[in-house]
Amino acid sequence: MQKSKSCNMLVVWLSLLVLTGCQTGQTLDNQSDNPLAAKQTNYSVIDQDTLNGDIYNQFEDIVDVTSISNNDELIMAIKVDQLAQFNEQKIAKEVQSYLKKSNEDIKPKVSSDLKIYIEIDRLKQQLADQDLSKSDFDKLFDEIIQLIEGK
């Protein structure tokens, strides 16, 4: 009798401990509410967050934007919604002409290619981790430009 009573008390206390620990409201998900808010880590004076948000708001078919810049050059990759995928290259050209008109100081290159999007994000991650020197960044930046021009 004494043994079962102590086992029951142990189960109750462990249950209370687990329930109390789960009530703190902490989650593992720490993503930002703004999907376009990325830390600007590049070698340029262009404010990419503002520029990305502007493009995202101006073009309704665009669902995601990423960009990286070096000096006065800007590489931007866009993702469009499924219904607009047939016109994604046309949308990319419209975005590029919009960027040229809105800011004449930059030389934009816009792509709707997923590979370019992934390469930009990879380069941004390397910059955020501070794994790149300026010369390595320039080399990788130029490689992405070559990918865009070689399509």
XYZ file of C-alpha atoms in Angstrom:
151
model
C 0.000 0.000 0.000
C 2.781 2.409 0.966
C 4.722 1.602 -2.221
C 1.778 2.296 -4.569
C 0.954 5.516 -2.726
C 4.520 6.811 -3.139
C 4.511 5.811 -6.832
C 1.262 7.700 -7.356
C 2.687 10.784 -5.624
C 5.819 10.588 -7.775
C 3.721 10.415 -10.960
C 1.632 13.396 -9.846
C 4.722 15.486 -9.027
C 6.428 14.623 -12.316
C 3.251 15.459 -14.224
C 3.009 18.824 -12.479
C 6.659 19.511 -13.220
C 6.208 18.749 -16.920
C 3.006 20.782 -17.192
C 4.562 23.750 -15.418
C 7.571 23.657 -17.723
C 5.357 23.635 -20.803
C 3.313 26.660 -19.720
C 6.044 29.270 -20.096
C 4.891 30.073 -23.633
C 8.303 29.627 -25.169
C 8.460 28.319 -28.692
C 11.268 27.111 -30.871
C 10.061 29.241 -33.768
C 11.956 32.525 -33.709
C 11.290 33.720 -37.252
C 10.702 37.365 -37.904
C 7.194 38.582 -38.646
C 8.555 40.407 -41.665
C 9.905 37.905 -44.235
C 11.800 40.657 -46.047
C 13.647 41.891 -42.974
C 17.148 40.566 -43.398
C 20.293 41.939 -41.872
C 22.090 44.033 -44.439
C 25.548 42.567 -44.638
C 27.222 43.632 -47.821
C 29.745 46.021 -49.249
C 27.367 48.691 -50.494
C 25.501 51.777 -49.408
C 22.212 50.652 -50.969
C 19.504 50.051 -48.370
C 18.303 46.664 -49.546
C 15.538 46.209 -46.983
C 13.768 49.337 -48.178
C 14.355 48.452 -51.809
C 13.098 44.881 -51.388
C 10.011 46.088 -49.540
C 9.331 48.675 -52.234
C 9.521 46.054 -54.998
C 7.381 43.658 -52.977
C 4.703 46.341 -52.572
C 4.830 47.685 -56.140
C 4.409 44.365 -57.934
C 1.473 42.282 -56.757
C 2.607 39.070 -58.475
C 5.869 38.965 -56.507
C 5.746 36.765 -53.421
C 9.398 36.996 -52.328
C 12.433 39.148 -53.050
C 16.089 38.813 -52.186
C 18.939 41.014 -53.262
C 22.570 41.712 -52.664
C 24.667 44.621 -53.766
C 28.285 45.484 -54.287
C 29.308 49.113 -54.738
C 26.770 50.430 -57.268
C 25.685 47.046 -58.638
C 22.567 45.280 -57.413
C 21.533 41.692 -58.051
C 17.920 40.916 -57.253
C 16.054 37.640 -57.514
C 12.288 37.462 -57.372
C 9.752 34.734 -56.828
C 6.308 35.142 -58.334
C 3.051 33.427 -57.475
C 2.075 30.322 -59.393
C -0.360 31.988 -61.747
C 2.245 34.534 -62.831
C 5.030 32.029 -63.514
C 4.310 32.101 -67.235
C 5.189 35.808 -67.222
C 8.002 35.766 -64.671
C 10.705 36.897 -67.112
C 8.508 39.791 -68.210
C 7.947 40.725 -64.557
C 11.710 40.560 -63.932
C 12.293 42.986 -66.823
C 9.611 45.321 -65.446
C 11.258 45.239 -62.020
C 14.645 45.965 -63.572
C 13.317 48.958 -65.517
C 11.508 50.191 -62.386
C 14.773 50.002 -60.428
C 16.655 51.878 -63.148
C 14.039 54.646 -63.172
C 13.697 54.933 -59.406
C 17.409 55.007 -58.617
C 19.758 55.974 -61.410
C 22.836 55.470 -59.221
C 22.574 51.680 -59.223
C 23.049 49.110 -61.958
C 20.382 46.468 -61.285
C 20.241 42.945 -62.617
C 16.973 41.156 -61.875
C 16.315 37.460 -62.325
C 13.361 35.188 -61.732
C 15.573 32.095 -61.783
C 15.428 30.006 -58.605
C 19.139 29.150 -58.890
C 20.024 32.852 -58.728
C 17.724 33.241 -55.723
C 19.480 30.388 -53.933
C 22.966 31.682 -54.809
C 22.132 35.159 -53.489
C 20.836 33.694 -50.242
C 23.939 31.509 -49.933
C 26.208 34.515 -50.426
C 24.192 36.550 -47.909
C 24.523 33.734 -45.385
C 28.290 33.589 -45.865
C 28.442 37.335 -45.309
C 26.296 37.087 -42.197
C 28.609 34.402 -40.841
C 31.540 36.699 -41.712
C 33.268 33.948 -43.662
C 34.165 36.129 -46.668
C 36.801 38.690 -47.403
C 36.053 41.566 -49.779
C 37.954 39.891 -52.628
C 36.108 36.590 -52.145
C 32.813 38.467 -52.023
C 33.670 40.300 -55.262
C 34.517 37.000 -56.949
C 31.281 35.290 -55.865
C 29.251 38.386 -56.730
C 30.731 38.382 -60.244
C 29.969 34.661 -60.587
C 26.298 35.340 -59.877
C 26.318 38.114 -62.478
C 27.834 35.664 -64.979
C 25.058 33.176 -64.174
C 22.434 35.822 -64.906
C 24.060 36.940 -68.142
C 24.791 33.396 -69.298
C 21.167 32.280 -69.238
